[in-house]
Coordinates of C-alpha atoms and ligand atoms in Angstrom, one line a residue:
X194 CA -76.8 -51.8 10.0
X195 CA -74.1 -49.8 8.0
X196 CA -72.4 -51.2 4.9
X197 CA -72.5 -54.5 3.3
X198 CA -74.5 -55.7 6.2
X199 CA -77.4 -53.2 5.1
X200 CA -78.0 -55.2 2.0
X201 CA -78.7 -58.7 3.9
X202 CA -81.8 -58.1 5.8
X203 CA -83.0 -61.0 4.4
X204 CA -80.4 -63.4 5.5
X205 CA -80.0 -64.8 9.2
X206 CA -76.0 -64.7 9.0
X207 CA -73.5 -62.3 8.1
X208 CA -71.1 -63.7 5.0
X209 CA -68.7 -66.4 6.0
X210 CA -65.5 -64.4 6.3
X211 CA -63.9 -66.0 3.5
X212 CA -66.6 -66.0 1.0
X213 CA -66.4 -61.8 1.3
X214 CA -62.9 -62.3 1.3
X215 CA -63.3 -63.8 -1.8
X216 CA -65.7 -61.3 -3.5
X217 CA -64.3 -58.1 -2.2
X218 CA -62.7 -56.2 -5.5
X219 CA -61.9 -53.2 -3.0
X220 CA -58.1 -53.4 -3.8
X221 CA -58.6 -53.2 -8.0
X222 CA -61.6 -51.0 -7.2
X223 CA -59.0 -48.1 -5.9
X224 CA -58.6 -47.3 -9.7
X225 CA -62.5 -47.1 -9.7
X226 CA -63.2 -44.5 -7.4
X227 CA -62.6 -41.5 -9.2
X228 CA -64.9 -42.5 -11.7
X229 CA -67.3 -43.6 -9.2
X230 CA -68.2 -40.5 -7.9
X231 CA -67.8 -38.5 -10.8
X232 CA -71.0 -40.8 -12.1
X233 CA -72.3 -40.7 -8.9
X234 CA -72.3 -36.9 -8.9
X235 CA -73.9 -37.4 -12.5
X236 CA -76.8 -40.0 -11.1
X237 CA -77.4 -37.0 -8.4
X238 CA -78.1 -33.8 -10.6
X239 CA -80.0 -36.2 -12.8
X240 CA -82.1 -37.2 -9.4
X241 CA -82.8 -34.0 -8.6
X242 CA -83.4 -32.3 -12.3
X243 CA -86.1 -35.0 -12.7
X244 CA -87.5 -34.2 -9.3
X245 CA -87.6 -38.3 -8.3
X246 CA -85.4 -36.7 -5.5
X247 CA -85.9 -32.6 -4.4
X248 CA -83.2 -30.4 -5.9
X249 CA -81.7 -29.6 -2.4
X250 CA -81.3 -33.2 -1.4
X251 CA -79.7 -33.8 -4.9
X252 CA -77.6 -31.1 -4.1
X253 CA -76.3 -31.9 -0.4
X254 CA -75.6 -35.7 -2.1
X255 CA -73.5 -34.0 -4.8
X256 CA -71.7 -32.1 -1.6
X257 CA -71.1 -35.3 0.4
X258 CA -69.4 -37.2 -2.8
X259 CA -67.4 -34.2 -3.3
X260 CA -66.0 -33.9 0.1
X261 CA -65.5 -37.7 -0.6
X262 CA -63.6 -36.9 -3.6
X263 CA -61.3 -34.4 -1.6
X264 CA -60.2 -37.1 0.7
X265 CA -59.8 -39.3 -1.9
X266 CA -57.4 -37.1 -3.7
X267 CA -55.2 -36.8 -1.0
X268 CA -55.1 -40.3 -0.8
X269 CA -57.7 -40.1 2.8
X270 CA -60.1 -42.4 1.3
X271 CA -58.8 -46.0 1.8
X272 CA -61.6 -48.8 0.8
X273 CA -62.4 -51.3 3.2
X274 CA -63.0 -54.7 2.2
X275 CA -64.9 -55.4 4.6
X276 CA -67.5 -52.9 2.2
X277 CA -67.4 -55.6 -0.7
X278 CA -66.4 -52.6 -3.0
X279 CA -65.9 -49.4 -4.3
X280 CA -69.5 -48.6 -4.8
X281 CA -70.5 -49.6 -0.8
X282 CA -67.8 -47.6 0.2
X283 CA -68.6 -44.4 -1.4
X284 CA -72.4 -44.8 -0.4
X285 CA -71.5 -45.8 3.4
X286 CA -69.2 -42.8 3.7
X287 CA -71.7 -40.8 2.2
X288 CA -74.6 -42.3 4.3
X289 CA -71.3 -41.2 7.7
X290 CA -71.2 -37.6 6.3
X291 CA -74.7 -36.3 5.0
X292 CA -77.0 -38.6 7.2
X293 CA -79.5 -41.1 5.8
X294 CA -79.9 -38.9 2.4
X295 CA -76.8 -40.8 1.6
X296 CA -79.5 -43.6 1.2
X297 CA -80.9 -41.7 -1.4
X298 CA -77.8 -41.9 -4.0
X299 CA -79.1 -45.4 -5.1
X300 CA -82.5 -44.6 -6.5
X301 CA -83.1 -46.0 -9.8
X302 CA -79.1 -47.2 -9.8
X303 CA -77.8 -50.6 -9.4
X304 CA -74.0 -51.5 -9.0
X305 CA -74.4 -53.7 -11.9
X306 CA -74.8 -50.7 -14.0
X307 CA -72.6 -48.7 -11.7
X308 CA -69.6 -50.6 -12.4
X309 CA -70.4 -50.9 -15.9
X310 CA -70.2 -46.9 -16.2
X311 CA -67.2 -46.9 -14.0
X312 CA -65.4 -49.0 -16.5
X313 CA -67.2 -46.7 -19.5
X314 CA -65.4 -43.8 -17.6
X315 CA -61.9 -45.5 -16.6
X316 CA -61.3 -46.7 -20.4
X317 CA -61.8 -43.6 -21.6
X318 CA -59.0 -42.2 -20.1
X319 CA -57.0 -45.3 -20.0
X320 CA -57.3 -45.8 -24.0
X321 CA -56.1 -42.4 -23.9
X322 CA -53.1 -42.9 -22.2
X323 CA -52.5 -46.1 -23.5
X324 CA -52.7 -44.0 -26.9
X325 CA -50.4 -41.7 -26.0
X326 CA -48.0 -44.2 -24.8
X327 CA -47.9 -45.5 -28.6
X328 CA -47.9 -42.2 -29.7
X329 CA -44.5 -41.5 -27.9
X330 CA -43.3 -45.0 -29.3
X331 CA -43.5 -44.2 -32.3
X332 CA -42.3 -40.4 -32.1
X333 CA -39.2 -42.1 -29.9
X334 CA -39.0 -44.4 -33.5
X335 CA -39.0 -41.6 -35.5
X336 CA -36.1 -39.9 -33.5
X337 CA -34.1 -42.7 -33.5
X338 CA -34.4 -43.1 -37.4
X339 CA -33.6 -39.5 -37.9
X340 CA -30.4 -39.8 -36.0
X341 CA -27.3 -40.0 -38.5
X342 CA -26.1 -43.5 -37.4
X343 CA -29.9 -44.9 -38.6
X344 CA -28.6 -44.2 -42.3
X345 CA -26.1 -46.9 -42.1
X346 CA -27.1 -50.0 -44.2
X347 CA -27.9 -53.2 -42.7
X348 CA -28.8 -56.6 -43.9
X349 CA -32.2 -57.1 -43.5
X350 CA -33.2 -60.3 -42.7
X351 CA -36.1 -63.2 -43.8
X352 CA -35.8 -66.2 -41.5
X353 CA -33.1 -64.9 -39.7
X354 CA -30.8 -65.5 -42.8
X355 CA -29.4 -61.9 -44.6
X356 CA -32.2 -61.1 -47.5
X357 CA -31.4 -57.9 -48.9
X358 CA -29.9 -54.5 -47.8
X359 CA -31.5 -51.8 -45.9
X360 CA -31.5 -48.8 -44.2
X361 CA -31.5 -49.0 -40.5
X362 CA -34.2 -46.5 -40.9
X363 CA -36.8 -47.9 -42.4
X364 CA -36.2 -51.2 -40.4
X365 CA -37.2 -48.4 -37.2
X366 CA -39.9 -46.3 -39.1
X367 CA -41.6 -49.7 -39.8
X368 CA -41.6 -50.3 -36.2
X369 CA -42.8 -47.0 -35.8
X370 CA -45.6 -47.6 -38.0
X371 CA -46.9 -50.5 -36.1
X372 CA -47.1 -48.3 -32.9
X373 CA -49.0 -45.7 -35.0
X374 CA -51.3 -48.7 -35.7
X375 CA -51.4 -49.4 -32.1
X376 CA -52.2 -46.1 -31.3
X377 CA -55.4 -46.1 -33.9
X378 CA -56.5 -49.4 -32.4
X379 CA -56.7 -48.0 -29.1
X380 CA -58.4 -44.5 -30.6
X381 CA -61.0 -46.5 -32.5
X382 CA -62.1 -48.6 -29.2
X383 CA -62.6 -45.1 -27.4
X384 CA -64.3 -43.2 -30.0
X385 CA -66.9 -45.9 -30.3
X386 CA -67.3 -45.5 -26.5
X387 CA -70.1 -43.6 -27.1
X388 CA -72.9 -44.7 -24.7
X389 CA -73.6 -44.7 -21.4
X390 CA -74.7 -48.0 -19.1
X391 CA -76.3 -45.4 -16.2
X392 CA -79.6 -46.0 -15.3
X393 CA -79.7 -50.1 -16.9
X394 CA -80.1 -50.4 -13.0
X395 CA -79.7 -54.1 -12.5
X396 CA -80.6 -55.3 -16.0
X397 CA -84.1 -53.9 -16.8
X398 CA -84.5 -50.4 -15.8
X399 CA -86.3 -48.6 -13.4
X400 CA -90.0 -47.9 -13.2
X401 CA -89.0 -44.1 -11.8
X402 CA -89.5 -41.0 -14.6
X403 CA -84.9 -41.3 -14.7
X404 CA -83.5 -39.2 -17.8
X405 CA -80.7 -42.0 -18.9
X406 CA -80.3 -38.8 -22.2
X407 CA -79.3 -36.6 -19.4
X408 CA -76.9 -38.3 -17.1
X409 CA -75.3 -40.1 -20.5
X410 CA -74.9 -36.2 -21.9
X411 CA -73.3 -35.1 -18.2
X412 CA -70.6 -37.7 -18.2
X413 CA -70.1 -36.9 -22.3
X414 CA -71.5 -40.0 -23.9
X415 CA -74.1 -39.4 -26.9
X416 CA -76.6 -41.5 -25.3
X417 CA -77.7 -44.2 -23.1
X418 CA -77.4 -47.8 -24.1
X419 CA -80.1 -48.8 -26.2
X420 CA -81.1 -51.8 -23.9
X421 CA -80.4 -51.9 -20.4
X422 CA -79.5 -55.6 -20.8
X423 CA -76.8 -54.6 -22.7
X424 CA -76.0 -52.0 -20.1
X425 CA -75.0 -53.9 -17.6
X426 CA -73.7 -57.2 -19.3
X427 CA -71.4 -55.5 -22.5
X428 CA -67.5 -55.9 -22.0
X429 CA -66.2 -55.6 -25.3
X430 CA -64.7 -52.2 -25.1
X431 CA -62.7 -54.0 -21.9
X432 CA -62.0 -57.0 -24.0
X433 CA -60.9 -55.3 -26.8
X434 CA -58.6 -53.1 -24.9
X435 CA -57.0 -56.1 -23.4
X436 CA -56.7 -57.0 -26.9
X437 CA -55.0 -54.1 -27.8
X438 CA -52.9 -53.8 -25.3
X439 CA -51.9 -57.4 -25.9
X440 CA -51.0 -56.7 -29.9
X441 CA -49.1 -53.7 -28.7
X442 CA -47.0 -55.6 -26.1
X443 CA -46.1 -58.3 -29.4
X444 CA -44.9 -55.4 -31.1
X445 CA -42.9 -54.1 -27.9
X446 CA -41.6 -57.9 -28.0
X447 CA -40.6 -58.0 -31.5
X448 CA -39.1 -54.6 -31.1
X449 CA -37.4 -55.7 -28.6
X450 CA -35.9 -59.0 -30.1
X451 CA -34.6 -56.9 -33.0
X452 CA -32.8 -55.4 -30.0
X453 CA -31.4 -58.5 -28.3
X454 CA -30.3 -59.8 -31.8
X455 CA -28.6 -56.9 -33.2
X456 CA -26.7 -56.4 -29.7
X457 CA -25.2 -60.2 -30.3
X458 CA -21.9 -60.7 -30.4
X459 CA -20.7 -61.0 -34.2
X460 CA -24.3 -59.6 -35.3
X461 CA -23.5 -56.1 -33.7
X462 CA -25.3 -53.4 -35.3
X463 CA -26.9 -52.5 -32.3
X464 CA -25.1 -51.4 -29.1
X465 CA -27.3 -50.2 -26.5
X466 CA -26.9 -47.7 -24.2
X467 CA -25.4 -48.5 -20.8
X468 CA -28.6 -47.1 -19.6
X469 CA -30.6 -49.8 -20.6
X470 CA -27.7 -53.1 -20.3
X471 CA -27.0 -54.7 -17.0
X472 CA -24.0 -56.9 -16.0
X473 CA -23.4 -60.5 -14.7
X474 CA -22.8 -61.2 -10.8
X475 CA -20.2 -63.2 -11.4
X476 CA -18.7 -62.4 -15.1
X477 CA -17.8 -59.1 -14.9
X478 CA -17.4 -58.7 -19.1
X479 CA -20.7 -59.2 -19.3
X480 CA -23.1 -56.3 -21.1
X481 CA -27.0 -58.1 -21.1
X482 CA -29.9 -56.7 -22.6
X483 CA -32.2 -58.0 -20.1
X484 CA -34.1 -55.4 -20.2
X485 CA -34.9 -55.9 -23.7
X486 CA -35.7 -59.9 -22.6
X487 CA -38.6 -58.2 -20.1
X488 CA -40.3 -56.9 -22.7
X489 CA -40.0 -59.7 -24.9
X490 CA -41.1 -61.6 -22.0
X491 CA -44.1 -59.6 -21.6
X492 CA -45.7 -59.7 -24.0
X493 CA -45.9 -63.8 -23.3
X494 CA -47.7 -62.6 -20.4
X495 CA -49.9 -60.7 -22.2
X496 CA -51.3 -63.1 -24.0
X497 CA -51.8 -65.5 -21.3
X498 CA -53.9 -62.5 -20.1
X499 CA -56.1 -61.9 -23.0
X500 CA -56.9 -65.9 -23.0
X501 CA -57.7 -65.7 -19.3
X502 CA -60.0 -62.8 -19.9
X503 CA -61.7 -64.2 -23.0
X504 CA -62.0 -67.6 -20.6
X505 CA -64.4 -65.9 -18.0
X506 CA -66.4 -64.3 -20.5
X507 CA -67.3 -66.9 -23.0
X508 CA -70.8 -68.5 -22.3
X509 CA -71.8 -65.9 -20.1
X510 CA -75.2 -65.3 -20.2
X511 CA -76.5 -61.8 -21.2
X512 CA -77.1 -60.0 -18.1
X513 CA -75.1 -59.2 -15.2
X514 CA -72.7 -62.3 -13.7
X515 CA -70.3 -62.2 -11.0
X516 CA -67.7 -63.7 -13.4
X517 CA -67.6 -59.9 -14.5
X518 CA -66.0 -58.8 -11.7
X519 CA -62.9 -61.1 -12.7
X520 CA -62.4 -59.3 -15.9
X521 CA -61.3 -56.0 -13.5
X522 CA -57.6 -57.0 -12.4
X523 CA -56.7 -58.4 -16.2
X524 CA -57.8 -55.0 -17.4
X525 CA -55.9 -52.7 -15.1
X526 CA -52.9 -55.1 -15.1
X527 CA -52.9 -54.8 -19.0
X528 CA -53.3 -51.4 -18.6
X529 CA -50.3 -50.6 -16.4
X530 CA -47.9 -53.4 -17.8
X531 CA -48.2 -52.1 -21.8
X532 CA -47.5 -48.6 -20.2
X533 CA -44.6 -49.7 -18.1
X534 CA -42.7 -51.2 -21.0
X535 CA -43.8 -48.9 -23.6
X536 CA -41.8 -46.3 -21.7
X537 CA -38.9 -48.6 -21.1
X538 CA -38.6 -49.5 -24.3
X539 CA -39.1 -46.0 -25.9
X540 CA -36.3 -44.9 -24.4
X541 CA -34.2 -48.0 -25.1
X542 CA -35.2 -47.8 -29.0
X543 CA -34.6 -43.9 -28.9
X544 CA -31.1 -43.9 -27.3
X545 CA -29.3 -46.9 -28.9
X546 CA -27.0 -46.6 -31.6
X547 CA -27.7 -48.4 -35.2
X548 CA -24.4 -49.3 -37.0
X549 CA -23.8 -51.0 -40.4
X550 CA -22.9 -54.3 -40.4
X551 CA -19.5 -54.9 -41.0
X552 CA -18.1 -55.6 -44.6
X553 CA -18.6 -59.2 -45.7
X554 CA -17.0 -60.9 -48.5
X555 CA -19.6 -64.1 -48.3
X556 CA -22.6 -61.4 -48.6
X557 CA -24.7 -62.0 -51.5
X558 CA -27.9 -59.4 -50.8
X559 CA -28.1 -58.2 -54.4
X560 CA -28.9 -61.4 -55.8
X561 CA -32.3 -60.4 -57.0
X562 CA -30.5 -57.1 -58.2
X563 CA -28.6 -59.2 -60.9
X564 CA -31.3 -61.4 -61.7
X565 CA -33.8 -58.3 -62.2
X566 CA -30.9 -57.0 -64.8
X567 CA -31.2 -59.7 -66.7
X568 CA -35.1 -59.8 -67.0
X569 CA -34.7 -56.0 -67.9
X570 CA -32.1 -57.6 -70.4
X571 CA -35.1 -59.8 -72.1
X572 CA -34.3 -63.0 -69.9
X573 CA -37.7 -65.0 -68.0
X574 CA -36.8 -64.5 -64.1
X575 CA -37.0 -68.0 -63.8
X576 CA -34.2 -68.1 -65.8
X577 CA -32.4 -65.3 -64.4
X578 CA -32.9 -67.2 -61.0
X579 CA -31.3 -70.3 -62.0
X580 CA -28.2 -68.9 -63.0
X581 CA -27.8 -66.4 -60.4
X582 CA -28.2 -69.0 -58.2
X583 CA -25.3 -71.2 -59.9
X584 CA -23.1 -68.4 -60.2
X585 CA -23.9 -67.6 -56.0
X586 CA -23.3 -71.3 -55.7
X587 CA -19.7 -71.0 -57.2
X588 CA -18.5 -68.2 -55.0
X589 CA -19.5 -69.9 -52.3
X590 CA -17.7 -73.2 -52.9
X591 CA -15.1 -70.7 -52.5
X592 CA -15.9 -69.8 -48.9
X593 CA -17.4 -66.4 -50.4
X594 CA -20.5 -64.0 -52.0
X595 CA -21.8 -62.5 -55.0
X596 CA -19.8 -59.1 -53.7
X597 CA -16.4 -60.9 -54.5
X598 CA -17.3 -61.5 -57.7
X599 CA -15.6 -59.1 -60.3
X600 CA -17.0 -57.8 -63.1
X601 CA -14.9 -59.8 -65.9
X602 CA -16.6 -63.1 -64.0
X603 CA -19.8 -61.3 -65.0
X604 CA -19.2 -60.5 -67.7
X605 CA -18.7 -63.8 -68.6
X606 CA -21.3 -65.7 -66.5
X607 CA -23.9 -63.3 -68.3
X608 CA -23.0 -62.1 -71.4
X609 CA -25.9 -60.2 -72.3
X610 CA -25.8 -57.8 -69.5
X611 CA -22.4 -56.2 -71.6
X612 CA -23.2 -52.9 -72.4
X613 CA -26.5 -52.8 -69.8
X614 CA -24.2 -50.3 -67.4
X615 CA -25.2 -53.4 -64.2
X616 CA -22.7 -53.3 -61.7
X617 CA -23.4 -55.1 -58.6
X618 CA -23.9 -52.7 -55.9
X619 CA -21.7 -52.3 -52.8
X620 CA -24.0 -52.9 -49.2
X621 CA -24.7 -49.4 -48.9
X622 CA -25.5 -49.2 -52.5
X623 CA -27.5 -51.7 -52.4
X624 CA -31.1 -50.3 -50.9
X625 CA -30.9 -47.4 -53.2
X626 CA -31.2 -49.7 -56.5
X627 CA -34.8 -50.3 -55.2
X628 CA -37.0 -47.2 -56.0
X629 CA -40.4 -49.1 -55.7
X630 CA -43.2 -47.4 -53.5
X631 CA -42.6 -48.2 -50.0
X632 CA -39.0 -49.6 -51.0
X633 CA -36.0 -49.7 -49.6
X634 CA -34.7 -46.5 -52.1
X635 CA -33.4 -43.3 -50.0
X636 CA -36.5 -41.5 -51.1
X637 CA -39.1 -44.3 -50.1
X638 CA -37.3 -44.2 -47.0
X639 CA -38.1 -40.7 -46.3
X640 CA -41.4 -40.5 -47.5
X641 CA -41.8 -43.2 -44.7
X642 CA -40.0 -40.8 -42.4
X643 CA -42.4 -38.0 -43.8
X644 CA -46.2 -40.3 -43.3
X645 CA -44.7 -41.5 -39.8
X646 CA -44.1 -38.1 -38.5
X647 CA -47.4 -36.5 -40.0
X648 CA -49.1 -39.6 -38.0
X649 CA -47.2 -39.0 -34.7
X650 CA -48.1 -35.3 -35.1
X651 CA -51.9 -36.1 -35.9
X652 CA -52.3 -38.3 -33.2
X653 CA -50.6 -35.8 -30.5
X654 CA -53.3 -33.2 -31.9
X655 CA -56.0 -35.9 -31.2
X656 CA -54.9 -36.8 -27.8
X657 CA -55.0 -33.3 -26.6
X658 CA -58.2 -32.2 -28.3
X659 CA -59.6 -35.4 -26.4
X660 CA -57.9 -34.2 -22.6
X661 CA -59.7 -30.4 -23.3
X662 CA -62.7 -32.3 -23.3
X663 CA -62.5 -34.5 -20.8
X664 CA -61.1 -31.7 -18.6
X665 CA -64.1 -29.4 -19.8
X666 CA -66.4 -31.5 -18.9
X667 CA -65.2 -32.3 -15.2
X668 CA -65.1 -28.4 -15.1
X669 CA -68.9 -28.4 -15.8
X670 CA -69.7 -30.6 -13.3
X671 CA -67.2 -29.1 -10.6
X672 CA -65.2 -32.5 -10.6
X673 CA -61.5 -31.7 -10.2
X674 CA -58.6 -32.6 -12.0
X675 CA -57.2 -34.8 -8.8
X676 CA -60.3 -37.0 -9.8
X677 CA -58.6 -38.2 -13.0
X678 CA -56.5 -40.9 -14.6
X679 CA -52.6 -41.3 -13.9
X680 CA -51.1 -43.8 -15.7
X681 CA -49.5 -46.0 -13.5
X682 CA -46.4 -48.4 -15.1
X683 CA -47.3 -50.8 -11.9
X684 CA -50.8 -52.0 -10.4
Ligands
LIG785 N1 -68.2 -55.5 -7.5 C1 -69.0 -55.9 -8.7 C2 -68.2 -55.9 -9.9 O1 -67.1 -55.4 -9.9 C3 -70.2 -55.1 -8.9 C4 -71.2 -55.4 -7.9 C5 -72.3 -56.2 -8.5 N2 -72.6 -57.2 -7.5 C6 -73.7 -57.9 -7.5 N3 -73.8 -58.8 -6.6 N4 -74.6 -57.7 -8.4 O2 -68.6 -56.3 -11.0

């Protein structure tokens, strides 16, 4: 008997129909396959180089997946659920092609460890592309805060309530910088990728003379797993990736709120492009950010995920457990959801204009500004902040802000600030007063600019450094480009 059937000789009755509905992973496992048989192709040469199978048998396997691999490119290789998953499918069609060699492919190989190297392999890539997608956040960011309109001055905001004056600019590079951070994340979870799960078999090894060193080196890990328990049972790479990708989508979300706030009416200092708005079916004024309200959205969802995932994993015991399987879909729906509304919103971020708020009498953002005169005149800030405060509280019993107040009132509020040169600063005057590292000063601002544009750079260096090698090593083992990752924005 062919397929799934072939493994339950010991059983008098086929799986109930729904129970294999139930555990086939076919339809996640799609995003599997290439990595399947590139391992596969790797679990072959290593077969044959340690003569447990002879090197022309090795070598007519190695054929048959990449004939396999052909059809799959061109989309030919649709997976049956009917096979369980990804793994049974490549070894039945295999088993159709070359004959009952095909049989041969499993030696020494179990899918417990199979799948665990298919994952090795897909988040690899995936981290990478996940990286990039920050990457290109951020350099979206940077473009945005580079544009002319991103020097206007805005208030910038603590509990939703006007706090002190800035540049639009560094309200985006600061965004930018969490992206870049985002980015790292997802760099540090693949460079510590670094060993291979092949040849854990199903959790203890194999009594046949296998070279885990050699199949780990093929597929461009250091080394093999240092237990084979761990081999088949170790998700953290997946769980921190889901992780990740879930701290990325909160950024996406904040960004995105900073959008759908500054685009209310009266706040205004966003307007986004019409690219990006949609309108009402019935009010036809209407301009809506909803896009900016997905991605907020999101990254709710996100989190749900990343607490559904950490669900089936906790109290596993070590080993290999169905529950595993389950982790799958939340990975490759992460995956493709961060990238869909990374690119959204990149484009959203990059293309909308950033204006000043408009001039308001009852603004009173250089409060600290006037009390840090008076501590520079000799005067305890605590004292400095009473009567700041008092003399705020006096303008607005008049329905306005410290910038109505004139200088003669100053003057006389604070006498010893006569002669210091303190004049309260206008709005756009205002970030400039703070020089501090990191500040809201014009040059702070672009030495942000500066450190968020060396990052960007560094990391787009990184990223294609990383595709040379992954593309040198398919080219080693004869594995084609088709084989590899695409970054899908939908499952
Ligand atoms: N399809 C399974 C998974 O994705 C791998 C197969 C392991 N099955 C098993 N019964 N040991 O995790």
């Amino acid at each position: 008997m062919a397929g799934a059937g072939a493994l339950r000789a010991r059983f008098r009755a086929p799986l109930d129909p729904g129970a294999l509905a139930l555990s086939a992973s076919t339809e996640e496992d799609l995003l599997l396959l290439p990595y399947d048989l590139w391992g596969s192709v790797a679990h072959a040469r290593m077969l044959g180089a340690t003569g447990i199978l002879p090197g022309a048998t090795a070598r007519r396997i190695e054929a048959g997946l990449k004939a396999i691999g052909a059809d799959a490119a061109r989309g030919r290789f649709p997976l049956d659920p009917a096979l369980e998953d990804v793994h049974l499918n490549v070894e039945t069609a295999l088993t159709e092609r070359i004959g009952p060699d095909g049989g041969r492919l499993h030696t020494a190989r179990s899918r417990n460890d199979q799948v665990a190297l298919d994952l090795a392999l897909y988040l690899r890539d995936a981290l990478r592309g996940l990286e990039g997608e920050a990457t290109a956040t951020s350099r979206s960011l940077l473009v945005a805060a580079r544009a002319p309109s991103a020097g206007s001055v805005v208030a910038g905001w603590t509990h939703l309530q006007p706090a002190q004056a800035l540049y639009w600019r560094q309200i985006l590079a600061t965004h930018a910088l969490r992206f870049l951070r985002d980015a790292e994340r997802f760099r540090g979870i693949r460079r510590r990728l670094t060993e291979s799960p092949l040849g854990s078999g199903a959790i203890a090894g194999s009594s046949l003379p296998i070279d885990r060193h050699l199949s780990a080196r093929l597929l461009g890990f250091r080394r093999p797993t240092a237990s084979s328990l761990d081999g088949v049972s170790d998700r953290d790479a997946l769980a921190e990736t889901v992780f990740a990708a879930s701290m990325t989508d909160l950024h996406a979300g904040a960004l995105a709120e900073e959008l759908v706030l500054g685009s209310m009416a009266g706040v205004d200092r966003v307007r986004l492009h019409d690219a990006f708005v949609t309108t009402s079916s019935l009010m036809p004024h209407k301009r809506n950010p909803d896009l900016a309200e997905l991605v907020r959205a999101e990254s709710g969802q996100s989190l749900g995920r990343l607490a559904g995932l950490l669900g089936v994993l906790k109290g596993l015991p070590i080993g290999y457990q169905r529950d595993l399987q389950a982790t799958k879909p939340i990975l490759f729906l992460a995956v493709a959801r961060t990238t869909a509304i990374l690119r959204v919103l990149a484009r959203m971020a990059e293309t909308a204009e950033y204006r000043p708020d408009p001039p308001r009498p009852e603004r009173s953002t250089a409060s600290v500004e006037l009390a840090d005169a008076l501590v520079a005149a000799g005067r305890p800030f605590r004292e400095a902040h009473e009567r700041v405060a008092r003399f705020v509280a006096e303008a607005e019993a008049r329905g306005r802000g410290l910038a109505s107040r004139d200088p003669a009132e100053l003057e006389a509020a604070f006498p010893e600030l006569r002669g210091s040169g303190f004049a309260l600063p206008s709005a756009s005057e205002e970030p400039d007063r703070r020089g501090s590292f990191g500040g809201s000063g014009r040059g702070e601002v672009e030495r942000l600019l500066r450190e968020v544009a060396r990052r960007v750079a560094a990391s787009e260096r990184g990223l294609s450094a990383e595709a040379r090698r992954v593309r040198r090593l398919r080219a080693r083992m004869g594995v084609p480009e088709g084989w590899g990752f695409v970054p899908r924005a939908s499952p």
